[in-house]
Amino acid sequence: MRPTVHDIAAAAGVSLATVDRVLNQRPGVRRITREKVETAIREIGYVRDVAAANLAKSRTYPLVFILPASDNSFMHGLHAEIREAMIRSPSERTSIRTVEVAAFNPAALVTALEKLADERPAGVALVATDAPEVVAAVDKLVTDGIPVVTLVSDLTGSRRHHYAGVDNIAAGRTAARLLGRFLGDAKGEVAVLAGSMLVRDHRERLEGFAALMAQEFPKLSILPVLEGRDDPELAHMLVADVLSKHERVIGIYSLGAGNRGLVRALKERASSRPLTVVAHELTVHTRAALIDGTIDAILNQNAGHEVRSAIRVLKAKADGLAVIDAQERIRLDIFLKDNLP
Amino acid sequence: MRPTVHDIAAAAGVSLATVDRVLNQRPGVRRITREKVETAIREIGYVRDVAAANLAKSRTYPLVFILPASDNSFMHGLHAEIREAMIRSPSERTSIRTVEVAAFNPAALVTALEKLADERPAGVALVATDAPEVVAAVDKLVTDGIPVVTLVSDLTGSRRHHYAGVDNIAAGRTAARLLGRFLGDAKGEVAVLAGSMLVRDHRERLEGFAALMAQEFPKLSILPVLEGRDDPELAHMLVADVLSKHERVIGIYSLGAGNRGLVRALKERASSRPLTVVAHELTVHTRAALIDGTIDAILNQNAGHEVRSAIRVLKAKADGLAVIDAQERIRLDIFLKDNLP
DNA sequence: CCAAATTTGATGTACGTAAATCAAAAAATT
DNA sequence: AATTTTTTGATTTACGTACATCAAATTTGG
């Protein structure tokens, strides 16, 4: 049987009330007594029964998700997963609220973060826009004792407790190797379509991609990055343009969202010269393109896992509990047409 | 606020005791009353607070894991993950016991399963050996109301509640495409190293691999399968032999465990002709070989996820609760040297 | 319509923790 | 030593559910 507060009391030779005072950091306990109790806790290996404690406290975990107001499949998917989590809220004792802020806009994000200081939620998850003032705002929350996790895009240099997202440098390198290996001995040019170089995850993917390409596949040269702003129309135009102007393009890496335009441009092109394409994020569009052979591989981050992981981590941090690191590592999914879920 | 038993009682116009009788299927309630209560439950959307219920019942979930006594890295890893889960047992209210049975031995497995009927654990997870008598034994447990999940290797045709493992046909197909694409235009032979064709997961991987190879990469021909019985020594011998005898081997698919022998054989070979290798299961040996370039890709199933998923599912089934399907899908990891965890 | 059987209600205890109150004891201050 | 202050103990209620007991009400059978 797992030890309870009664066992601590007996072991430390104090009353239940004193144990409670120590456990919940209530005042009115002498140093010596406090230490006696703490020793007893360590010695009998007591761990608070979180379920019972939450029951007694009628505790719920008010969580806030701050998301960019972006209109692409991935963000829609992320929203959908958060809605799913809201449905499960009653049984998980969470109460989740989402806040939408303008995308790629540090100021808007900072404003949203500052508002939370008074509200004091049990935890905050945010898709970070990478800027010093955002780091400061996040650090402020952390200092105030509010658990913070970054979602999808990290905020390096900040004191956030956790990052629920993939390693984007590794993703870029993986894309490079897939493209390089799939292209075999062929020589030629590779086009890169990104959303915006202002977002950290896109920058990191490009960084990893370019590094590995240069290092291992020197016979492939990378064309200047196309910034499609995750907009299907713009992406379509850019890709169609590069394909018509550059004869020697034999590979494309699409590292952002909004791949609808890319797929359309690929299907419209006149030349029948083979083209190897690696793209990010599994959506209805990329999935169809993978199946019909327009895209060769998709790198994906599972939004559902990211959301559930963020919630688990926030709850654990709010209670000062440990997390299972291996469980919370968000893996990079590689999908070929054969292992689609 | 989430409705409680009191709310049901008020809504149905009965006492708490009657609600309790209905909820816990205790006798002594008239049909009409029972229906009145059940309607109220549905209408106010009551769901039992499992945490509170488990507290009141002092409930623990006695779970049994039945594992083959195989001496390879993957099974060691699986054991390690179960030990980790045992450490977490107190806070998860589980009490986990493992049973080791002879590998590839239906009779031994059946004996172990039959013993469990009396013990009546809250759930059983087993690495299935594929045989009709095992199906019968599993179905017996299911009929007795004991939740059963298969782990790593499935038992098709049985009434097990869930399978915590990867889709092995898809894994085989994925291996085939990786190998085929990595080899580009090259023509030649491909060797396949398996553990045993008596195990379902190995059979399925081969099936998927052979099918996709024939369909999409006809210029690559598959040599007769080598059965290494997951034994490093035997695998070493078989691979060394096939490499020396077949000049035209340009690819290898290792779909079983015990890849230490394979790696050794690859490093020892004289010829410098390039060889593309896809193997299963990330272990210290395959990881090192991936990094040094001996292996080109590793397909992996995450044992930790499988164990945690099996536990979650067994607990949910024991309580008659729903599981989050997307969360419990065990994904096939594809590791290149760039996305290693 | 009465007795027996069944059904329902009322009530209390338990699970492990949180939180509050009030009294008693111990320590610190004068 | 007397007083004030601080510390500790004892006890109670609560969270939402499970489970048991006994009394009261209702239904059923004869």
XYZ file of C-alpha atoms (C1' of nucleotides) in Angstrom:
742
model
C 0.000 0.000 0.000
C 1.130 3.417 -0.947
C 1.891 5.677 2.054
C -0.591 8.410 2.916
C -0.512 11.620 4.917
C -1.414 9.578 7.985
C 1.741 7.561 7.571
C 3.818 10.708 7.400
C 2.187 11.990 10.555
C 2.916 8.755 12.384
C 6.466 8.546 11.073
C 7.280 12.146 11.955
C 5.459 11.999 15.263
C 3.304 15.010 14.484
C -0.352 15.557 13.800
C -2.116 15.435 10.476
C -2.640 19.170 10.583
C 1.070 19.817 10.763
C 1.750 17.468 7.880
C -0.827 19.346 5.877
C 0.810 22.650 6.758
C 4.147 21.392 5.518
C 2.774 19.754 2.394
C 0.832 22.812 1.338
C 3.325 25.366 2.498
C 1.058 26.905 5.040
C 2.648 29.103 7.722
C 2.977 28.349 11.379
C 5.450 25.479 11.466
C 8.813 25.670 13.163
C 11.877 24.963 11.062
C 12.767 21.901 13.096
C 9.294 20.445 12.807
C 9.143 21.185 9.098
C 12.429 19.383 8.562
C 11.272 16.433 10.633
C 8.218 16.106 8.428
C 10.179 16.533 5.236
C 12.571 13.834 6.303
C 9.690 11.496 7.023
C 8.219 12.231 3.600
C 11.495 11.354 1.940
C 12.096 8.298 4.050
C 8.777 6.594 3.563
C 8.696 7.774 -0.044
C 5.400 9.548 0.091
C 3.956 10.960 -3.097
C 0.780 12.950 -3.081
C -2.168 11.222 -4.691
C -2.908 13.806 -7.353
C -6.315 12.365 -8.138
C -7.444 12.575 -4.526
C -5.928 16.027 -4.103
C -7.656 17.328 -7.202
C -10.894 15.860 -5.979
C -10.549 17.562 -2.622
C -9.617 20.858 -4.215
C -12.242 20.546 -6.947
C -9.309 21.534 -9.037
C -9.480 22.296 -12.708
C -6.609 23.386 -14.888
C -7.474 26.545 -16.824
C -5.219 26.416 -19.890
C -4.766 29.007 -22.599
C -3.644 28.265 -26.155
C -2.360 31.244 -28.131
C -2.474 30.601 -31.856
C -1.750 32.619 -34.984
C -4.786 33.519 -37.062
C -3.398 31.741 -40.130
C -5.650 30.305 -42.761
C -3.923 27.100 -43.780
C -4.657 23.422 -43.406
C -2.121 22.831 -40.708
C -3.476 25.552 -38.446
C -6.998 24.371 -39.100
C -5.902 20.935 -38.038
C -4.315 22.318 -34.911
C -7.526 24.128 -34.048
C -9.494 20.968 -34.604
C -7.244 19.048 -32.231
C -7.686 21.691 -29.571
C -11.442 21.420 -29.981
C -11.123 17.680 -29.483
C -9.209 18.332 -26.296
C -11.961 20.693 -25.157
C -14.454 17.883 -25.560
C -12.345 15.743 -23.263
C -11.967 18.612 -20.798
C -14.471 17.444 -18.183
C -12.732 14.125 -17.627
C -9.279 15.684 -17.722
C -10.227 18.529 -15.370
C -8.972 21.051 -17.903
C -10.764 24.110 -19.158
C -9.177 25.265 -22.365
C -9.465 28.645 -23.953
C -7.881 29.698 -27.232
C -6.695 33.158 -28.129
C -6.055 34.096 -31.728
C -3.436 36.694 -32.525
C -2.228 38.139 -35.800
C 0.342 35.864 -37.430
C 4.019 36.798 -37.603
C 3.271 39.744 -35.303
C 5.399 39.880 -32.139
C 3.574 42.890 -30.722
C 0.190 41.198 -30.894
C 1.596 38.107 -29.242
C 3.183 40.135 -26.470
C -0.102 41.899 -25.773
C -1.884 38.569 -25.490
C 0.777 37.203 -23.165
C 0.682 40.233 -20.909
C -3.048 39.954 -20.457
C -2.560 36.493 -19.038
C -0.498 37.654 -16.091
C -3.630 38.743 -14.190
C -5.748 35.851 -15.315
C -3.208 33.397 -13.896
C -4.121 30.291 -15.854
C -2.654 26.938 -14.835
C -0.637 26.933 -18.040
C -0.049 28.615 -21.374
C 0.770 27.071 -24.744
C 1.751 29.300 -27.613
C 2.894 29.061 -31.192
C 5.861 31.343 -30.799
C 6.849 34.142 -33.111
C 10.548 34.585 -32.719
C 11.358 38.016 -31.303
C 13.145 39.391 -28.227
C 10.033 41.044 -26.847
C 8.188 37.730 -27.024
C 11.017 36.081 -25.130
C 10.686 38.757 -22.469
C 6.924 38.290 -22.197
C 7.276 34.530 -21.897
C 10.004 34.848 -19.290
C 7.744 37.155 -17.324
C 5.045 34.490 -17.161
C 7.593 31.876 -16.141
C 8.866 34.150 -13.390
C 5.288 34.566 -12.205
C 5.137 30.806 -11.812
C 2.958 30.048 -14.791
C 3.989 27.004 -16.826
C 4.615 27.818 -20.484
C 5.145 25.500 -23.421
C 5.875 26.491 -26.976
C 3.930 24.689 -29.647
C 5.034 23.895 -33.212
C 7.555 26.748 -33.235
C 10.026 27.186 -30.400
C 11.405 30.274 -28.722
C 15.093 29.728 -28.147
C 16.666 31.756 -25.429
C 13.435 31.914 -23.474
C 12.761 30.133 -20.211
C 9.695 28.230 -21.489
C 9.329 24.915 -19.695
C 8.966 22.754 -22.745
C 8.730 22.701 -26.511
C 5.991 20.549 -28.058
C 7.130 20.357 -31.637
C 9.612 18.720 -33.952
C 13.297 19.428 -34.398
C 13.130 21.550 -37.515
C 16.822 21.482 -38.299
C 16.661 17.699 -38.321
C 13.560 17.937 -40.499
C 15.440 20.040 -43.052
C 18.372 17.644 -43.063
C 16.043 14.686 -43.465
C 14.340 16.346 -46.403
C 17.731 16.963 -47.976
C 18.801 13.378 -47.633
C 15.542 12.021 -48.996
C 15.712 14.336 -51.967
C 19.391 13.644 -52.514
C 19.013 9.895 -52.312
C 15.854 9.764 -54.382
C 17.592 11.756 -57.120
C 20.445 9.283 -57.270
C 23.195 10.342 -59.694
C 21.197 13.112 -61.330
C 22.719 16.570 -61.437
C 20.639 19.712 -61.419
C 18.893 22.366 -59.436
C 16.610 22.212 -56.423
C 13.936 24.795 -55.680
C 12.886 25.595 -52.129
C 9.455 26.967 -51.312
C 9.050 28.451 -47.847
C 6.331 30.407 -46.095
C 8.377 33.178 -44.617
C 11.926 33.541 -43.425
C 10.579 35.488 -40.459
C 9.370 32.328 -38.792
C 11.855 30.332 -36.858
C 10.684 26.856 -37.861
C 10.959 27.719 -41.557
C 14.378 29.245 -41.099
C 15.564 26.177 -39.256
C 14.259 23.782 -41.852
C 16.045 25.713 -44.559
C 19.199 25.836 -42.508
C 19.255 22.070 -42.040
C 18.344 21.448 -45.642
C 20.986 23.736 -47.095
C 23.677 22.430 -44.766
C 23.161 18.793 -45.627
C 22.764 19.501 -49.321
C 26.062 21.347 -49.457
C 27.789 18.698 -47.430
C 26.542 15.532 -49.058
C 24.975 16.351 -52.393
C 27.176 18.988 -54.013
C 25.967 18.052 -57.471
C 22.606 19.559 -56.580
C 22.456 23.327 -56.373
C 19.805 25.195 -54.406
C 17.975 28.055 -56.099
C 17.093 31.201 -54.129
C 14.301 30.531 -51.660
C 10.751 31.288 -52.789
C 8.684 32.891 -50.064
C 5.066 31.938 -50.605
C 3.747 33.321 -47.324
C 1.811 30.078 -46.948
C -0.568 31.466 -49.569
C -1.742 28.986 -52.232
C -2.047 31.598 -54.966
C 1.361 33.086 -54.400
C 2.950 29.667 -54.059
C 1.381 28.578 -57.318
C 2.735 31.588 -59.122
C 6.214 31.262 -57.717
C 6.519 27.565 -58.448
C 5.089 27.849 -61.969
C 7.511 30.655 -62.618
C 10.592 28.863 -61.385
C 9.708 25.717 -63.303
C 9.316 27.575 -66.554
C 12.448 29.658 -66.164
C 14.786 27.009 -64.856
C 15.235 24.066 -67.136
C 17.429 22.153 -64.786
C 15.150 21.964 -61.741
C 14.837 18.305 -60.772
C 13.779 18.608 -57.151
C 11.584 20.726 -54.934
C 11.489 21.056 -51.157
C 8.403 22.738 -49.797
C 9.036 23.490 -46.170
C 6.030 25.665 -45.358
C 2.281 25.329 -45.285
C -0.193 26.084 -48.054
C 0.880 23.361 -50.440
C -2.290 23.527 -52.487
C -0.689 26.026 -54.864
C 2.436 23.937 -55.182
C 0.481 20.850 -56.127
C -1.541 22.758 -58.697
C 1.598 24.179 -60.309
C 3.150 20.737 -60.450
C 0.145 19.248 -62.175
C -0.079 22.034 -64.703
C 3.464 21.970 -65.898
C 4.111 21.034 -69.480
C 7.432 19.210 -69.262
C 7.379 15.549 -68.512
C 10.865 15.606 -67.078
C 10.734 13.803 -63.723
C 10.622 15.943 -60.626
C 11.212 14.739 -57.084
C 9.225 16.595 -54.463
C 9.414 16.574 -50.674
C 6.862 18.619 -48.759
C 5.837 19.314 -45.183
C 2.588 18.630 -43.376
C 0.097 15.938 -44.225
C -3.175 17.547 -45.312
C -5.907 16.470 -47.688
C -4.005 18.138 -50.516
C -0.562 16.769 -49.846
C -1.996 13.362 -49.072
C -3.735 13.183 -52.452
C -0.577 14.388 -54.166
C 1.499 11.756 -52.420
C -0.863 9.029 -53.484
C -0.988 10.103 -57.121
C 2.794 10.486 -57.253
C 3.020 14.273 -57.538
C 4.816 14.370 -54.214
C 7.377 11.741 -53.245
C 7.587 12.155 -49.493
C 5.864 14.159 -46.790
C 7.412 15.221 -43.531
C 4.807 15.713 -40.874
C 4.311 16.781 -37.325
C 1.254 15.281 -35.689
C -0.832 18.194 -34.424
C -2.921 15.924 -32.209
C 0.143 14.633 -30.438
C 1.481 18.120 -30.030
C -1.720 19.361 -28.420
C -2.118 16.372 -26.119
C 1.535 16.545 -25.167
C 1.314 20.252 -24.412
C -1.659 19.618 -22.131
C 0.019 16.752 -20.310
C 3.175 18.772 -19.788
C 1.329 21.869 -18.606
C -0.667 19.858 -16.082
C 2.444 18.104 -14.840
C 4.371 21.352 -14.494
C 1.431 22.968 -12.711
C 1.619 20.161 -10.148
C 5.392 20.113 -10.069
C 5.449 16.572 -11.387
C 7.904 14.890 -13.724
C 7.048 14.177 -17.350
C 7.977 11.085 -19.335
C 10.469 12.635 -21.733
C 10.315 9.889 -24.333
C 6.552 10.172 -24.403
C 6.634 13.923 -24.931
C 9.188 13.937 -27.716
C 7.336 14.963 -30.868
C 8.626 12.801 -33.667
C 9.083 13.768 -37.265
C 6.804 11.563 -39.318
C 8.039 10.544 -42.730
C 5.247 9.458 -45.005
C 5.688 7.668 -48.286
C 2.585 6.574 -50.098
C 2.914 3.193 -48.433
C 2.766 4.095 -44.761
C -0.012 6.664 -44.760
C -2.260 6.458 -41.721
C -19.975 22.125 -13.330
C -20.020 18.545 -14.307
C -23.165 16.694 -13.149
C -22.856 14.261 -10.235
C -24.880 11.398 -8.862
C -26.841 13.912 -6.826
C -27.951 15.635 -9.996
C -29.146 12.352 -11.416
C -31.113 11.672 -8.267
C -32.761 15.087 -8.404
C -33.463 14.845 -12.126
C -34.957 11.372 -11.873
C -36.824 12.130 -8.672
C -35.317 9.187 -6.803
C -32.879 8.795 -3.956
C -29.133 8.586 -4.156
C -29.278 4.941 -3.141
C -31.417 4.084 -6.133
C -29.119 5.927 -8.508
C -26.246 3.973 -7.051
C -28.115 0.717 -7.557
C -28.668 1.524 -11.193
C -25.158 2.785 -11.830
C -23.520 -0.238 -10.296
C -26.013 -2.763 -11.482
C -27.111 -3.772 -8.067
C -30.422 -5.659 -7.739
C -33.662 -4.371 -6.285
C -34.767 -1.736 -8.743
C -38.000 -1.897 -10.699
C -37.761 -1.743 -14.470
C -39.658 1.529 -14.596
C -37.470 3.175 -12.006
C -34.328 1.900 -13.659
C -35.406 3.369 -16.969
C -36.299 6.659 -15.353
C -32.799 6.871 -13.916
C -31.146 5.844 -17.137
C -33.035 8.519 -19.011
C -31.951 11.126 -16.507
C -28.334 10.001 -16.882
C -28.533 10.402 -20.616
C -30.362 13.703 -20.509
C -28.085 15.527 -18.137
C -25.072 13.869 -19.723
C -23.651 12.338 -16.609
C -20.305 10.602 -16.802
C -18.825 8.863 -13.831
C -15.777 10.541 -12.354
C -13.333 7.695 -12.731
C -10.784 9.246 -10.407
C -13.288 9.589 -7.591
C -14.697 6.139 -8.247
C -11.256 4.567 -8.170
C -10.509 6.388 -4.957
C -13.667 5.120 -3.342
C -13.035 1.588 -4.530
C -9.336 1.727 -3.748
C -9.133 0.296 -7.192
C -5.955 -0.928 -8.830
C -5.637 -2.470 -12.242
C -3.743 -5.764 -12.111
C -2.274 -6.166 -15.588
C -0.360 -9.083 -17.037
C 2.150 -8.857 -19.878
C 2.984 -12.124 -21.619
C 6.289 -11.928 -23.476
C 8.437 -14.355 -25.431
C 11.719 -15.294 -23.774
C 13.747 -13.994 -26.728
C 17.244 -12.731 -26.308
C 17.471 -9.790 -28.684
C 17.794 -6.054 -28.314
C 14.213 -5.330 -29.190
C 12.782 -7.652 -26.563
C 15.222 -6.332 -24.003
C 13.990 -2.869 -24.817
C 10.406 -3.978 -24.434
C 11.187 -5.441 -21.031
C 12.892 -2.245 -20.017
C 9.840 -0.219 -20.971
C 7.608 -2.483 -18.927
C 9.907 -2.023 -15.958
C 9.575 1.725 -16.438
C 5.820 1.338 -16.385
C 6.085 -0.678 -13.176
C 7.915 2.231 -11.581
C 5.005 4.469 -12.490
C 2.503 1.902 -11.223
C 1.640 3.569 -7.913
C 0.506 6.790 -9.516
C -1.306 5.006 -12.330
C -3.014 2.535 -9.989
C -1.676 -0.358 -12.031
C 0.096 -3.430 -10.771
C 1.956 -5.046 -13.596
C 3.235 -8.566 -13.753
C 5.164 -10.118 -16.622
C 5.077 -13.731 -17.682
C 7.766 -15.129 -19.939
C 6.927 -17.974 -22.272
C 9.001 -19.895 -24.789
C 9.230 -18.001 -28.075
C 7.414 -19.208 -31.199
C 5.625 -21.784 -29.059
C 1.826 -21.696 -29.263
C 1.355 -24.392 -26.616
C 3.357 -22.483 -24.007
C 1.444 -19.338 -24.754
C -1.894 -21.117 -24.462
C -0.923 -22.554 -21.084
C -0.016 -19.101 -19.828
C -3.280 -17.650 -21.086
C -5.365 -20.382 -19.522
C -3.815 -19.796 -16.130
C -5.059 -16.228 -16.233
C -8.723 -17.182 -16.361
C -8.797 -17.816 -12.598
C -6.547 -14.927 -11.710
C -8.920 -12.511 -13.442
C -6.539 -9.588 -14.045
C -7.952 -6.260 -15.188
C -6.239 -6.769 -18.519
C -3.799 -8.888 -20.497
C -1.234 -7.814 -23.083
C 0.566 -10.436 -25.102
C 3.063 -10.699 -27.914
C 1.027 -13.114 -29.976
C 2.310 -16.216 -31.661
C 0.060 -16.851 -34.575
C -1.812 -20.138 -34.138
C -5.449 -21.241 -33.953
C -5.151 -22.525 -30.394
C -3.821 -19.146 -29.312
C -6.791 -17.466 -30.966
C -9.089 -19.785 -29.029
C -7.362 -19.046 -25.729
C -7.520 -15.304 -26.326
C -11.176 -15.485 -27.296
C -11.861 -17.389 -24.105
C -10.429 -14.547 -22.025
C -12.430 -12.005 -24.003
C -15.596 -14.007 -23.429
C -14.801 -14.025 -19.720
C -14.814 -10.256 -19.863
C -11.073 -9.727 -19.575
C -9.654 -7.007 -21.852
C -6.904 -8.292 -24.126
C -4.507 -6.387 -26.353
C -1.908 -7.835 -28.642
C 1.499 -6.246 -28.535
C 4.039 -5.976 -31.380
C 2.581 -8.963 -33.213
C -1.152 -9.220 -33.853
C -3.506 -12.160 -33.797
C -5.858 -11.806 -36.732
C -9.137 -13.577 -36.457
C -9.164 -13.292 -32.698
C -11.482 -11.110 -30.687
C -8.674 -9.161 -28.937
C -9.798 -5.644 -28.119
C -6.848 -3.837 -29.598
C -3.496 -4.218 -31.306
C -0.630 -2.097 -30.014
C 1.866 -2.417 -32.819
C 2.693 -1.257 -36.294
C 1.122 -2.234 -39.595
C 3.737 -4.694 -40.782
C 2.512 -4.955 -44.350
C 2.863 -1.205 -44.661
C 6.302 -1.487 -43.096
C 7.369 -3.989 -45.746
C 6.035 -1.808 -48.534
C 7.770 1.228 -47.098
C 11.053 -0.649 -46.938
C 10.609 -1.664 -50.566
C 10.007 1.868 -51.721
C 12.933 3.261 -49.786
C 15.227 0.608 -51.165
C 13.849 1.001 -54.673
C 14.118 4.760 -54.689
C 17.527 4.852 -53.040
C 18.833 2.445 -55.683
C 17.648 4.681 -58.487
C 18.231 3.163 -61.933
C 20.475 0.385 -60.734
C 19.576 -3.161 -61.695
C 20.429 -6.122 -59.555
C 19.441 -8.426 -56.749
C 18.066 -7.775 -53.291
C 18.614 -10.069 -50.319
C 16.088 -10.378 -47.517
C 17.070 -11.413 -44.011
C 14.225 -12.452 -41.741
C 13.995 -14.008 -38.304
C 11.487 -16.714 -38.959
C 8.622 -17.167 -41.348
C 6.656 -18.680 -38.470
C 6.057 -15.259 -36.950
C 3.243 -13.219 -38.326
C 4.956 -9.818 -38.248
C 7.907 -11.121 -40.242
C 5.636 -12.816 -42.756
C 3.653 -9.640 -43.208
C 6.703 -7.476 -43.690
C 7.967 -9.826 -46.365
C 4.588 -9.914 -48.003
C 4.408 -6.116 -48.248
C 8.001 -5.878 -49.379
C 7.721 -8.482 -52.108
C 4.444 -7.104 -53.383
C 5.677 -3.555 -53.809
C 8.991 -4.681 -55.250
C 7.288 -6.731 -57.920
C 4.850 -3.968 -58.693
C 7.091 -0.934 -58.805
C 10.691 -2.041 -59.047
C 10.760 -4.978 -61.455
C 14.384 -4.375 -62.266
C 15.267 -5.555 -58.783
C 14.912 -9.255 -58.125
C 14.491 -10.693 -54.644
C 16.683 -13.614 -53.609
C 15.254 -16.442 -51.488
C 14.633 -15.310 -47.932
C 17.373 -15.972 -45.382
C 16.018 -17.119 -42.035
C 18.412 -15.992 -39.330
C 16.206 -16.878 -36.378
C 17.117 -13.477 -34.918
C 20.480 -15.018 -34.066
C 23.516 -12.781 -34.699
C 25.830 -15.692 -35.529
C 23.489 -17.319 -37.985
C 22.605 -13.977 -39.562
C 26.284 -13.186 -39.988
C 26.930 -16.464 -41.731
C 23.937 -16.216 -44.029
C 24.668 -12.648 -45.089
C 28.378 -13.241 -45.613
C 27.502 -16.263 -47.685
C 24.980 -14.549 -49.902
C 27.257 -11.585 -50.491
C 30.129 -13.760 -51.578
C 28.043 -16.010 -53.804
C 25.893 -13.374 -55.469
C 27.822 -10.762 -57.337
C 24.793 -8.725 -58.251
C 23.360 -8.047 -54.760
C 22.940 -4.282 -54.427
C 20.375 -4.088 -51.659
C 19.483 -5.789 -48.396
C 16.279 -5.685 -46.358
C 16.608 -6.985 -42.838
C 13.122 -7.355 -41.455
C 13.817 -9.198 -38.215
C 15.711 -8.627 -35.020
C 19.312 -9.519 -34.234
C 20.996 -7.177 -36.680
C 24.367 -7.384 -34.992
C 25.414 -10.230 -37.265
C 24.215 -8.419 -40.360
C 26.237 -5.334 -39.520
C 29.347 -7.377 -38.880
C 29.010 -9.179 -42.202
C 28.549 -5.885 -44.018
C 31.662 -4.402 -42.482
C 33.766 -7.461 -43.255
C 32.961 -7.771 -46.919
C 35.751 -7.304 -49.379
C 33.976 -5.698 -52.329
C 33.597 -1.973 -52.332
C 30.549 -2.092 -54.570
C 27.878 0.108 -52.952
C 25.158 -1.648 -51.020
C 21.909 -0.089 -49.869
C 20.559 -1.493 -46.623
C 17.229 -1.050 -44.876
C 16.772 -2.681 -41.477
C 14.196 -2.886 -38.702
C 14.378 -1.773 -35.080
C 16.564 0.954 -33.712
C 19.084 -0.557 -31.283
C 22.582 0.419 -30.269
C 23.908 -1.692 -33.129
C 21.650 -0.490 -35.904
C 21.964 3.093 -34.694
C 25.745 2.975 -34.926
C 25.527 1.369 -38.355
C 23.116 4.052 -39.543
C 25.436 6.785 -38.402
C 28.529 5.290 -40.015
C 26.675 4.659 -43.250
C 26.544 0.865 -43.151
C 22.756 1.026 -42.988
C 20.794 3.583 -44.991
C 17.450 3.593 -43.228
C 15.906 2.031 -40.153
C 12.250 1.258 -39.683
C 11.291 1.250 -36.057
C 8.438 0.647 -33.705
C 8.708 2.525 -30.441
C 8.479 -0.061 -27.672
C 7.815 2.584 -25.036
C 4.811 3.878 -26.922
C 3.545 0.371 -27.432
C 3.723 -0.446 -23.736
C 2.158 2.818 -22.584
C -0.542 2.508 -25.211
C -1.326 -1.053 -24.196
C -1.707 0.048 -20.578
C -3.932 2.995 -21.440
C -6.138 0.845 -23.626
C -6.423 -1.964 -21.080
C -7.417 0.470 -18.345
C -9.955 2.156 -20.587
C -11.463 -1.154 -21.659
C -11.603 -2.349 -18.069
C -13.688 0.722 -17.270
C -15.702 0.518 -20.466
C -14.362 3.858 -21.609
C -13.494 5.083 -25.086
C -9.902 5.411 -26.266
C -8.477 8.182 -28.442
C -7.798 6.181 -31.586
C -5.311 8.613 -33.098
C -3.333 8.563 -29.884
C -3.175 4.782 -29.784
C -2.097 4.260 -33.376
C 1.481 3.013 -33.245
C 3.345 4.742 -36.021
C 6.127 3.325 -38.108
C 9.204 5.413 -37.459
C 11.554 5.934 -40.371
C 15.020 6.928 -39.260
C 17.714 8.294 -41.518
C 20.933 9.378 -39.912
C 19.554 12.899 -39.753
C 16.451 12.434 -37.655
C 17.706 10.082 -34.983
C 16.267 10.802 -31.551
C -57.503 -7.068 2.573
C -53.620 -8.872 4.910
C -49.080 -10.827 4.904
C -45.033 -11.411 2.411
C -41.951 -9.893 -0.823
C -39.948 -6.355 -3.248
C -38.560 -1.780 -3.925
C -37.037 2.634 -2.373
C -35.178 6.054 0.908
C -32.259 7.683 4.513
C -28.066 7.527 6.476
C -23.331 6.514 7.506
C -18.573 5.194 6.409
C -14.802 4.957 3.400
C -11.092 6.422 -0.122
C -6.807 10.316 0.284
C -6.309 14.964 0.365
C -7.450 20.064 1.263
C -8.786 23.543 4.122
C -10.721 25.646 7.985
C -11.588 26.332 13.048
C -10.639 26.294 17.790
C -8.256 24.736 21.698
C -4.021 23.443 23.841
C 0.732 23.524 24.302
C 5.106 25.454 23.737
C 8.136 29.122 22.925
C 9.446 33.939 23.001
C 8.935 38.402 25.092
C 8.510 41.474 28.770
C 6.723 34.743 36.458
C 3.214 36.552 33.711
C 1.942 37.689 29.229
C 1.982 37.531 24.466
C 3.060 35.168 20.387
C 3.894 31.208 17.867
C 3.399 26.529 17.041
C 0.938 22.243 17.228
C -3.066 19.129 17.782
C -7.764 17.662 17.353
C -11.662 17.765 14.796
C -14.794 18.748 11.060
C -16.368 19.308 6.369
C -15.751 18.713 1.659
C -14.717 16.536 -3.113
C -17.554 12.427 -6.035
C -18.235 7.821 -5.787
C -18.895 3.003 -3.684
C -20.991 0.153 -0.606
C -23.508 -1.411 3.362
C -27.407 -1.279 6.616
C -31.909 -0.556 8.277
C -36.326 1.427 8.024
C -40.210 2.799 5.345
C -42.969 2.548 1.492
C -44.850 0.157 -2.229
C -46.165 -3.726 -4.825
C -47.468 -8.511 -5.289
C -49.677 -12.871 -4.110
C -53.023 -15.342 -1.885
